[in-house]
Amino acid sequence: MLTRLLLSDRGGLIILALLTALIIYVPIGNLLLPADSPLHVSTFTVTLLGKFLCFALLALAIDLIWGYAGILSLGHGAFFGLGGYVMGMYLTRQIGDRGVYGHPELPDFMVFMNYDSLPWYWQGFDQFWFALLMVMLVPGLLALVFGWMAFRSRVSGVYFAIITQALVFALMLAFFRNEMGFGGNNGLTDFKDILGFDITARQTRVTLFVISGVCLIGAYLMCRFIITSRFGRVLVAIRDAESRTRFAGYQVESYKLWLFVFSAMLAGIAGALYVPQVGIINPGEFSPIASIEAVLWVAVGGRGSLFGAIIGAFSVNGAKTWFTTVYPEVWLFALGTLFVLVTLFLPRGIAGIFRTLGQWTSRKPKGDEQ
Amino acid sequence: MSLLKDTRALMRRDQVFDFMLPPPDFEQPVDLSHGPILYLEDVSVSFDGFRALNRLNLAVDAGELRCIIGPNGAGKTTMMDAITGKTRADEGQIYFGQRIDLQKLSEYQIARGGIGRKFQKPTVFEALGVFENLELSLASDKSTWASLGFRLRPDQRDRMDEVLQLIGLGTQRDRQAGTLSHGQKQWLEIGMLLMQNPMVLLVDEPVAGMTAEETERTAELLTSLAGRHTVIVVEHDMAFVRSIARRVTVLHQGSVLAEGSMDRVSSDPRVIEVYLGEET
């Protein structure tokens, strides 16, 4: 089955090979090679690449629903952020009495706001397994309720995109409020350790990086499995001719809902991996712009090819990092230009180049295909 | 209002109380004991005050090949929408066999239950191959989880090859559906209906945009399907209707104007006035 998934997908195979190489090389480069070696990978770079891996996972989740089912969600940051907050809650509980106020149970911001005891929705987050479960359940549940209402009313296209923006904006406003009990404006930060390992230690950073990479590869394979099954063909059918699909006997809404929930869970996992690496989660993750940017990664990388989303997340974020350190004031112009250029000249994104090249090489000898 | 309606429904002597009817069960064979497989009574559909269907009555027997004609705006497509669940009737009853009330079911349930529909504009899944188009339409468990693990059984594969031959696309099985000619798309869509194994085929303008030769082959195909399936064809092309029809229903302004053999219908003065007169 694995061969079926991989063989039909050359671009993806290359990306997977590169990812695997990265996962193997980075730990060696960081932990084993001496700091003055030219092949040494700094801890800063490890964390940066780890962040990119999380973004790539988010982009993958968006490409799955946008590229294959035509559902444009401009609010995937909501699920990413929720996954991040769940992980943040676990990490906050791990701080224990090492906070500024030294309270044995309550996080600093709660002490500051005169909480007597932990709110009910913070219960259980001291357990890692519970947090892991919630990382998938919370975004999944929100997607289930939201998607059920939206798809049942046959909201689609631009209207769906707009209400997802509204969703993420509403979450941002809610999480900004101190009374919500998630640290308000400042969010959750000052994490100490994860599963007993020091979160700032090099080894922990590298481990988190490797886990992110493995999760990305796993998610990629799952997405490939979905789109190469009949399920995937139903999705394409829905995207291109929704009512025809309905009259072929498919319950279109349940397909969309299933995929939307799955995609939200992937985004949640991405958020949960992101937070321990950057060390903070705040309502900024819910900003509508962040969600739109994530869709941009997919557009740049190439919608509807899965591996294109990974390329897009890496290239746009790579460019962002470079620009914001070298020419910070130019970055937004560069992003705008990039988007215009991609729309004009590469409607199928960077992955489109690969595909055209692939068709060139594989079609030429045959010559009889039109 | 609806309470009043419900009470009235209970008072009617000519039918069983609605709540006593068993739920629609597609596992059971459709009850055809009284003849009609599709039965519409007093069906009305309005859009913003415009009555697209006006107390339409229609009964189609199992295995029949019925042609429905009528001028533009006569309600032909709306009738198909009402039968397949795309549009809900404001009034009236639509039954599949004796027992199944189609108005209580949604589009996908009606499709799974055995009513297939071909659209006016040929609609196939353009990004997918011809074979995949048929595979998607194949009658099978179409729930999400079943689709994830779906594998074609050999007998299903055979059935698909059979249908591919029938619709004359045997050599095109790997071609992308979007690249087919207009006529081939029409056939592919008919083939997709056949894969659903429907009892009733609703075919909306099957020969629009076809060459004379293609039209002839389509006529053959549809006639060969009648008997095993019930075929309802909506068509404008009178020559085509004449070549296949055994029984013709003329719609006008949302209700039935005339019904009978082609010769009888075409000599009916009212039909000549509203429809045929314009063409000849």
XYZ file of C-alpha atoms in Angstrom:
650
model
C 0.000 0.000 0.000
C 2.854 2.337 0.848
C 4.238 1.855 -2.638
C 0.880 2.755 -4.139
C 0.945 5.998 -2.163
C 4.469 6.916 -3.100
C 5.064 5.762 -6.631
C 2.385 7.872 -8.235
C 3.799 11.010 -6.678
C 7.312 11.936 -7.782
C 7.342 15.470 -6.406
C 6.175 14.184 -3.051
C 8.841 11.502 -3.080
C 11.543 14.144 -3.525
C 10.105 16.279 -0.733
C 9.855 13.263 1.581
C 13.459 12.360 0.817
C 14.568 15.911 1.587
C 12.578 15.938 4.820
C 14.067 12.630 5.902
C 17.546 13.911 5.120
C 16.810 17.019 7.167
C 15.554 14.980 10.111
C 18.701 12.865 10.063
C 21.203 15.625 9.371
C 20.011 18.360 11.737
C 20.417 16.355 14.994
C 23.880 15.229 13.879
C 24.826 18.733 12.791
C 23.666 20.239 16.041
C 24.604 17.677 18.662
C 27.647 15.855 17.268
C 29.531 18.342 15.115
C 31.612 20.940 16.978
C 30.341 24.517 16.951
C 33.199 25.777 14.772
C 32.610 23.188 12.053
C 31.154 24.705 8.848
C 28.549 21.923 8.824
C 27.372 22.714 12.356
C 23.693 23.560 12.734
C 23.043 26.174 15.391
C 20.277 25.664 17.930
C 18.639 28.795 16.579
C 18.456 27.183 13.150
C 17.075 23.967 14.636
C 14.229 25.867 16.252
C 13.651 27.904 13.114
C 13.437 24.797 10.943
C 11.220 23.173 13.568
C 8.858 26.124 13.287
C 8.844 25.770 9.509
C 7.943 22.096 9.868
C 4.909 23.104 11.951
C 3.928 25.711 9.372
C 4.303 23.091 6.655
C 1.936 20.814 8.572
C -0.592 23.650 8.789
C -0.189 24.327 5.061
C -0.714 20.621 4.367
C -3.966 20.717 6.347
C -5.155 23.712 4.328
C -4.141 22.220 0.999
C -6.042 19.043 1.771
C -9.366 20.869 2.050
C -8.707 23.720 -0.359
C -6.836 21.899 -3.073
C -8.928 18.757 -3.140
C -12.372 19.648 -1.845
C -12.375 23.310 -2.848
C -13.212 24.441 0.688
C -11.295 27.670 1.224
C -10.810 28.157 4.938
C -9.350 31.514 5.879
C -9.587 30.534 9.531
C -7.282 27.587 9.936
C -5.285 29.657 12.378
C -8.161 29.001 14.777
C -7.378 25.297 14.920
C -3.631 25.882 14.907
C -4.036 28.338 17.782
C -6.321 26.058 19.778
C -3.884 23.174 19.451
C -1.185 25.579 20.573
C -3.179 26.775 23.562
C -3.860 23.213 24.680
C -0.144 22.469 24.599
C 0.501 25.819 26.289
C -1.860 24.862 29.110
C 0.022 21.624 29.661
C 3.354 23.440 29.682
C 1.976 26.105 32.040
C 0.832 23.429 34.480
C 4.329 21.938 34.336
C 5.763 25.178 35.685
C 4.271 24.269 39.063
C 5.616 26.406 41.915
C 8.520 27.776 39.885
C 6.475 30.789 38.732
C 7.204 34.340 39.845
C 4.627 34.118 42.615
C 5.597 30.574 43.552
C 2.013 29.385 43.893
C 1.977 25.570 43.933
C -0.926 25.224 41.541
C -2.032 28.465 39.927
C -0.138 29.986 36.982
C 1.241 33.492 37.535
C -1.455 35.338 35.665
C -4.154 33.664 37.753
C -2.462 34.609 40.972
C -2.160 38.132 39.628
C -5.879 38.189 38.863
C -6.772 36.850 42.331
C -8.090 33.441 41.287
C -8.741 31.186 44.310
C -8.555 27.937 42.454
C -7.965 26.511 39.025
C -10.942 26.998 36.633
C -12.689 23.736 35.668
C -11.439 23.855 32.109
C -7.836 23.837 33.307
C -8.337 20.529 35.101
C -6.519 17.537 33.722
C -3.987 19.506 31.721
C -1.197 18.483 34.051
C -1.448 15.055 32.412
C 0.448 14.779 29.147
C -1.839 12.121 27.643
C -4.868 14.278 28.377
C -3.264 17.287 26.704
C -2.362 15.183 23.671
C -5.944 14.010 23.400
C -7.239 17.548 23.697
C -4.790 18.787 21.046
C -6.861 16.820 18.564
C -10.266 16.873 20.254
C -10.635 20.616 20.849
C -9.914 21.743 17.272
C -11.776 18.705 15.963
C -14.854 19.476 18.010
C -14.896 23.123 16.984
C -14.520 22.092 13.351
C -17.289 19.531 13.773
C -19.801 22.015 15.174
C -18.792 24.867 12.889
C -18.559 22.695 9.786
C -21.819 20.923 10.528
C -23.667 24.208 10.667
C -21.935 25.679 7.643
C -22.108 22.655 5.348
C -25.639 21.742 6.359
C -26.778 25.193 5.238
C -24.747 24.641 2.058
C -22.522 27.607 2.729
C -19.602 27.426 0.357
C -17.055 29.396 -1.614
C -16.467 33.001 -0.640
C -19.160 32.928 2.031
C -17.495 30.044 3.784
C -14.143 31.837 3.597
C -15.699 34.912 5.186
C -17.319 33.083 8.078
C -14.084 31.255 8.827
C -12.427 34.669 9.039
C -15.167 35.701 11.426
C -14.538 32.554 13.474
C -10.843 33.200 13.875
C -11.434 36.872 14.603
C -14.013 36.016 17.269
C -11.543 33.622 18.894
C -8.868 36.300 18.875
C -11.151 38.787 20.615
C -12.229 36.168 23.131
C -8.670 35.107 23.971
C -7.600 38.721 24.368
C -9.996 38.991 27.308
C -8.394 38.366 30.665
C -11.609 36.839 32.043
C -11.294 33.942 29.610
C -8.595 32.545 31.868
C -5.970 32.010 29.180
C -3.619 34.809 30.110
C -5.299 37.457 27.962
C -3.041 39.647 25.891
C 0.175 38.002 27.114
C -0.967 34.468 26.455
C 0.912 31.605 28.030
C 4.688 31.675 28.297
C 7.717 31.164 30.563
C 7.530 27.415 30.035
C 10.083 25.412 31.987
C 9.948 21.826 30.899
C 8.070 19.246 28.870
C 7.711 15.677 30.209
C 10.485 16.523 32.661
C 12.962 17.691 30.014
C 14.233 21.252 30.107
C 12.479 23.041 27.255
C 15.419 25.301 26.453
C 17.972 22.477 26.345
C 19.562 21.678 23.009
C 18.588 18.024 23.176
C 14.927 18.900 23.815
C 14.946 21.336 20.905
C 16.396 18.736 18.583
C 13.920 16.108 19.807
C 11.007 18.457 19.201
C 12.379 19.172 15.740
C 12.584 15.478 14.930
C 9.077 14.838 16.273
C 7.732 17.691 14.131
C 9.419 16.225 11.088
C 8.095 12.748 11.751
C 4.588 14.136 12.309
C 4.793 16.029 9.018
C 5.837 12.919 7.126
C 3.143 10.866 8.828
C 0.504 13.472 8.073
C 1.671 13.670 4.485
C 1.290 9.925 4.061
C -2.170 10.001 5.643
C -3.229 12.803 3.300
C -1.861 10.836 0.353
C -3.802 7.808 1.525
C -6.992 9.836 1.660
C -6.616 11.432 -1.737
C -5.585 8.257 -3.517
C -8.554 6.344 -2.108
C -12.031 6.647 -3.580
C -12.629 9.248 -0.872
C -10.158 11.513 -2.645
C -11.884 11.086 -5.960
C -15.210 11.906 -4.329
C -13.601 15.109 -3.042
C -12.441 16.112 -6.506
C -15.918 15.296 -7.771
C -17.439 17.543 -5.100
C -15.016 20.321 -5.982
C -15.843 20.191 -9.682
C -19.516 19.189 -9.773
C -21.136 19.198 -6.369
C -24.710 18.459 -7.344
C -23.659 15.720 -9.762
C -21.904 14.083 -6.799
C -25.047 14.353 -4.754
C -27.104 12.716 -7.462
C -24.518 9.962 -7.681
C -25.611 9.049 -4.151
C -22.939 10.704 -2.035
C -23.840 12.658 1.042
C -21.658 15.610 0.144
C -21.993 17.307 3.531
C -20.623 14.374 5.485
C -17.603 14.113 3.192
C -16.849 17.800 3.607
C -17.365 17.606 7.336
C -15.150 14.550 7.751
C -12.352 16.208 5.839
C -12.758 19.532 7.587
C -12.506 17.880 10.993
C -9.481 15.851 9.909
C -7.802 18.966 8.564
C -8.565 20.882 11.771
C -6.957 18.101 13.814
C -3.809 18.282 11.695
C -3.732 22.049 12.219
C -4.178 21.477 15.951
C -1.219 19.080 16.045
C 0.839 21.639 14.125
C -0.016 24.271 16.735
C 0.820 21.929 19.596
C 4.258 21.193 18.121
C 4.848 24.867 17.425
C 4.308 26.164 20.959
C 7.049 24.287 22.855
C 9.528 25.308 20.146
C 8.766 29.035 20.161
C 8.033 29.064 23.890
C 4.922 31.234 23.791
C 1.300 31.173 22.653
C -0.777 34.319 22.575
C -3.951 35.535 20.838
C -1.822 36.846 17.974
C -1.980 33.323 16.505
C -5.692 33.901 15.995
C -5.192 37.084 14.007
C -7.053 36.860 10.687
C -3.924 37.938 8.812
C -2.020 34.909 10.105
C -4.662 32.575 8.675
C -4.620 34.332 5.330
C -0.836 34.098 5.249
C -1.067 30.350 5.722
C -3.360 30.133 2.695
C -0.759 32.171 0.813
C 1.899 29.562 1.518
C -0.311 26.987 -0.131
C -1.021 29.233 -3.110
C 2.691 29.931 -3.607
C 3.666 26.301 -3.214
C 0.935 25.058 -5.490
C -2.609 24.230 -4.544
C -3.810 20.666 -4.876
C -0.517 18.806 -4.820
C 0.121 18.353 -1.051
C 3.898 18.472 -1.418
C 3.496 21.948 -2.900
C 2.092 23.123 0.425
C 5.278 21.993 2.167
C 7.444 23.761 -0.419
C 5.320 26.875 -0.059
C 5.507 26.956 3.735
C 9.274 26.571 3.665
C 9.969 29.042 0.867
C 7.676 31.837 2.030
C 8.757 31.531 5.652
C 12.378 31.221 4.611
C 12.054 34.405 2.601
C 10.267 36.056 5.513
C 13.064 35.185 7.928
C 15.715 36.425 5.534
C 13.914 39.674 4.700
C 12.924 40.507 8.266
C 16.536 40.182 9.411
C 18.155 41.917 6.422
C 15.552 44.366 5.086
C 12.670 44.323 7.580
C 10.824 47.219 5.922
C 10.801 45.503 2.510
C 9.208 42.235 3.603
C 5.540 43.098 3.082
C 6.284 44.536 -0.362
C 8.223 41.413 -1.234
C 5.343 39.228 -0.073
C 2.892 41.248 -2.139
C 5.120 41.067 -5.208
C 5.609 37.351 -4.729
C 1.882 36.778 -4.566
C 1.222 38.857 -7.674
C 3.989 37.078 -9.588
C 2.784 33.642 -8.556
C -0.797 34.455 -9.516
C 0.273 35.827 -12.893
C 2.971 33.410 -13.951
C 2.616 30.322 -11.786
C -1.097 29.703 -11.275
C -0.235 26.217 -10.051
C 2.501 27.451 -7.781
C 6.016 26.170 -7.435
C 4.759 22.596 -7.595
C 3.311 23.465 -10.989
C 6.840 23.886 -12.361
C 7.727 20.369 -11.248
C 4.573 19.015 -12.752
C 5.168 20.689 -16.095
C 8.743 19.441 -16.122
C 7.564 15.952 -15.204
C 5.031 15.955 -18.010
C 7.695 17.121 -20.436
C 10.048 14.336 -19.619
C 7.463 11.587 -19.346
C 5.307 12.607 -22.299
C 7.878 13.424 -24.922
C 8.960 9.909 -25.805
C 5.385 8.697 -26.237
C 4.385 11.621 -28.371
C 0.914 10.293 -29.086
C -0.822 11.864 -26.111
C -2.554 15.108 -26.882
C -51.339 26.324 9.442
C -49.397 23.113 9.421
C -51.484 21.828 12.333
C -54.588 22.464 10.256
C -52.960 20.641 7.356
C -52.048 17.686 9.543
C -55.565 17.457 10.899
C -56.968 17.557 7.411
C -54.575 14.837 6.343
C -55.867 12.660 9.186
C -59.458 13.190 8.094
C -58.901 11.993 4.545
C -60.608 8.718 3.873
C -58.796 7.788 0.712
C -55.378 7.156 2.253
C -53.599 5.625 5.164
C -52.473 8.025 7.870
C -48.987 9.223 7.136
C -47.558 8.312 10.509
C -48.641 4.707 10.068
C -46.533 4.284 6.939
C -43.362 2.294 7.469
C -40.144 4.279 7.032
C -38.693 4.059 3.531
C -36.657 0.915 3.278
C -34.562 0.516 0.185
C -33.524 -2.988 1.177
C -37.017 -4.111 0.269
C -37.897 -4.252 -3.403
C -39.933 -1.231 -4.432
C -43.645 -2.038 -4.177
C -44.993 -1.996 -7.719
C -48.204 -3.886 -7.000
C -50.395 -1.173 -8.483
C -48.337 -0.488 -11.574
C -46.748 2.937 -11.329
C -43.151 3.209 -10.221
C -43.301 6.980 -10.064
C -46.426 8.758 -9.027
C -46.941 12.506 -8.765
C -50.222 13.914 -7.532
C -51.181 17.581 -7.481
C -47.576 18.691 -7.230
C -47.050 22.442 -7.131
C -43.773 24.315 -6.935
C -43.517 28.115 -6.876
C -40.501 30.365 -7.136
C -41.167 33.905 -5.947
C -44.788 33.747 -6.983
C -44.093 32.067 -10.305
C -45.764 28.671 -10.430
C -43.274 26.421 -12.137
C -45.435 23.374 -11.459
C -49.164 23.750 -11.106
C -51.018 20.722 -9.729
C -49.049 18.329 -11.881
C -50.272 14.750 -12.078
C -48.139 12.065 -13.588
C -47.876 8.313 -13.265
C -45.129 6.341 -14.926
C -45.267 2.542 -15.059
C -42.288 0.330 -14.360
C -40.238 -0.417 -17.440
C -41.841 2.312 -19.477
C -40.018 4.701 -21.814
C -41.783 7.999 -21.361
C -41.020 11.194 -23.215
C -41.890 14.522 -21.750
C -42.100 17.488 -24.037
C -43.251 21.043 -23.651
C -42.247 24.578 -24.476
C -39.599 26.417 -22.472
C -40.775 27.171 -18.980
C -43.319 24.366 -19.008
C -41.772 22.972 -15.828
C -39.911 19.953 -17.194
C -36.688 20.530 -15.329
C -38.526 21.641 -12.196
C -40.415 18.365 -12.278
C -37.099 16.468 -12.311
C -35.832 18.659 -9.476
C -38.930 17.851 -7.447
C -38.605 14.102 -8.043
C -34.899 13.969 -7.203
C -35.228 16.086 -4.078
C -33.383 19.144 -5.351
C -36.496 21.264 -4.995
C -39.221 20.631 -2.480
C -42.807 20.681 -3.670
C -45.044 23.191 -1.923
C -47.987 20.857 -2.215
C -48.797 17.416 -3.476
C -47.309 13.978 -3.239
C -44.449 12.263 -4.974
C -44.201 8.523 -4.484
C -41.657 5.998 -5.621
C -43.558 2.760 -5.921
C -46.418 2.474 -3.471
C -44.634 3.199 -0.248
C -41.663 5.496 -0.584
C -42.491 9.148 -0.114
C -39.732 10.937 -1.971
C -40.448 14.262 -0.332
C -39.135 12.971 2.959
C -35.788 11.959 1.506
C -32.785 13.983 0.512
C -31.014 13.945 -2.822
C -28.396 11.367 -2.000
C -30.957 8.993 -0.450
C -33.159 9.219 -3.530
C -30.141 8.610 -5.741
C -29.074 5.590 -3.686
C -32.645 4.327 -3.652
C -32.731 3.926 -7.395
C -33.556 7.157 -9.191
C -30.736 8.358 -11.401
C -30.642 11.693 -13.105
C -28.822 13.127 -16.082
C -28.522 16.869 -16.189
C -29.494 19.104 -19.060
C -25.913 20.279 -19.484
C -23.699 17.200 -19.520
C -22.070 17.057 -16.115
C -19.207 14.654 -15.608
C -16.263 14.871 -13.225
C -13.926 16.599 -15.653
C -10.698 16.276 -13.670
C -11.090 12.492 -13.378
C -10.721 9.752 -15.942
C -13.605 8.034 -17.706
C -13.090 4.882 -15.671
C -12.985 6.821 -12.399
C -16.166 8.631 -13.324
C -17.906 5.293 -13.610
C -16.240 3.969 -10.470
C -17.588 6.897 -8.450
C -21.086 6.288 -9.692
C -20.980 2.555 -9.012
C -23.698 1.345 -6.682
C -21.879 0.515 -3.426
C -21.593 1.689 0.147
C -21.017 5.406 -0.309
C -20.361 6.472 3.271
C -17.142 8.299 4.128
C -15.385 5.457 5.919
C -16.343 2.926 3.264
C -14.874 5.210 0.602
C -11.548 5.345 2.398
C -11.071 1.606 2.165
C -12.887 1.024 -1.096
C -11.541 -1.597 -3.500
C -13.170 -2.647 -6.756
C -14.343 -6.250 -6.761
C -13.808 -8.230 -9.964
C -17.540 -8.422 -10.665
C -17.787 -4.639 -10.301
C -14.892 -4.235 -12.704
C -16.677 -6.454 -15.197
C -19.832 -4.435 -14.839
C -17.857 -1.283 -15.548
C -16.306 -2.748 -18.679
C -19.759 -3.818 -19.789
C -21.127 -0.301 -19.359
C -18.062 1.181 -21.084
C -18.840 -0.988 -24.138
C -22.512 -0.091 -23.967
C -21.861 3.645 -24.074
C -19.208 3.241 -26.746
C -16.284 4.491 -24.677
C -14.469 1.164 -24.394
C -11.289 2.564 -25.901
C -11.369 5.800 -23.923
C -11.337 4.388 -20.410
C -8.188 6.182 -19.259
C -8.932 9.466 -20.957
C -9.657 12.493 -18.793
C -13.387 13.137 -18.894
C -12.931 16.859 -19.477
C -11.311 16.171 -22.852
C -14.208 14.135 -24.239
C -16.426 15.554 -26.956
C -19.849 16.887 -26.060
C -21.633 13.785 -27.283
C -19.220 11.481 -25.455
C -19.815 13.383 -22.231
C -23.543 12.869 -22.669
C -22.951 9.140 -23.045
C -20.567 9.009 -20.165
C -23.178 10.623 -17.982
C -25.743 8.055 -19.089
C -23.148 5.391 -18.307
C -22.671 6.883 -14.853
C -26.419 6.611 -14.296
C -26.316 2.975 -15.323
C -23.542 2.264 -12.814
C -25.884 3.410 -10.078
C -28.136 0.550 -11.111
C -31.220 2.726 -10.984
C -34.793 1.606 -11.421
C -35.730 4.955 -12.859
C -33.570 7.044 -15.193
C -34.462 10.694 -15.565
C -32.735 11.956 -18.680
C -32.802 15.671 -19.388
C -32.170 16.569 -23.052
C -29.869 13.670 -23.939
C -29.328 14.650 -27.587
C -28.816 18.400 -27.236
C -25.777 19.330 -29.307
C -25.327 15.864 -30.818
C -24.729 15.083 -34.460
C -27.375 13.125 -36.365
C -25.366 9.929 -36.037
C -24.821 10.373 -32.319
C -28.519 11.116 -31.880
C -29.388 7.877 -33.593
C -27.054 5.877 -31.372
C -28.454 7.579 -28.285
C -31.977 6.657 -29.405
C -30.879 3.026 -29.716
C -29.236 3.099 -26.312
C -32.269 4.547 -24.543
C -34.694 2.173 -26.247
C -32.539 -0.768 -25.243
C -32.586 0.401 -21.627
C -36.364 0.570 -21.416
C -37.857 -2.571 -19.990
C -35.017 -3.251 -17.584
C -35.183 0.331 -16.364
C -37.898 2.922 -16.410
C -36.678 5.743 -18.612
C -38.104 9.245 -18.557
C -36.725 11.515 -21.248
C -37.205 15.252 -21.465
C -36.390 16.428 -24.952
C -36.943 19.268 -27.395
C -35.911 17.441 -30.533
C -39.243 16.259 -31.926
C -37.708 13.940 -34.479
C -35.833 12.216 -31.696
C -38.945 11.953 -29.535
C -40.865 10.520 -32.454
C -38.172 7.921 -33.013
C -38.157 6.555 -29.454
C -41.440 7.458 -27.812
C -44.159 5.035 -27.046
C -45.972 7.349 -24.704
C -45.608 11.117 -24.613
C -46.651 13.620 -21.981
C -46.960 17.259 -22.940
C -46.405 19.789 -20.189
C -47.618 23.326 -20.414
C -47.429 25.988 -17.732
C -46.631 23.474 -15.043
C -49.329 20.917 -15.653
C -50.116 18.119 -18.050
C -51.734 19.279 -21.261
C -52.005 15.986 -23.065
C -50.791 12.418 -22.789
C -50.785 9.475 -25.158
C -49.047 8.118 -28.210
C -47.010 10.524 -30.289
C -49.558 10.496 -33.093
C -52.456 11.241 -30.806
C -50.605 13.964 -28.962
C -49.345 15.663 -32.076
C -52.839 15.823 -33.540
C -54.289 17.345 -30.377
C -55.311 20.918 -31.285
C -54.272 22.332 -27.897
C -50.818 20.830 -28.227
C -50.459 22.189 -31.745
C -51.434 25.584 -30.467
C -48.936 25.825 -27.592
C -46.020 23.892 -28.879
C -45.917 22.007 -32.094
C -47.434 24.887 -34.027
C -44.379 26.994 -33.473
C -42.046 24.394 -34.853
C -43.776 23.239 -38.011
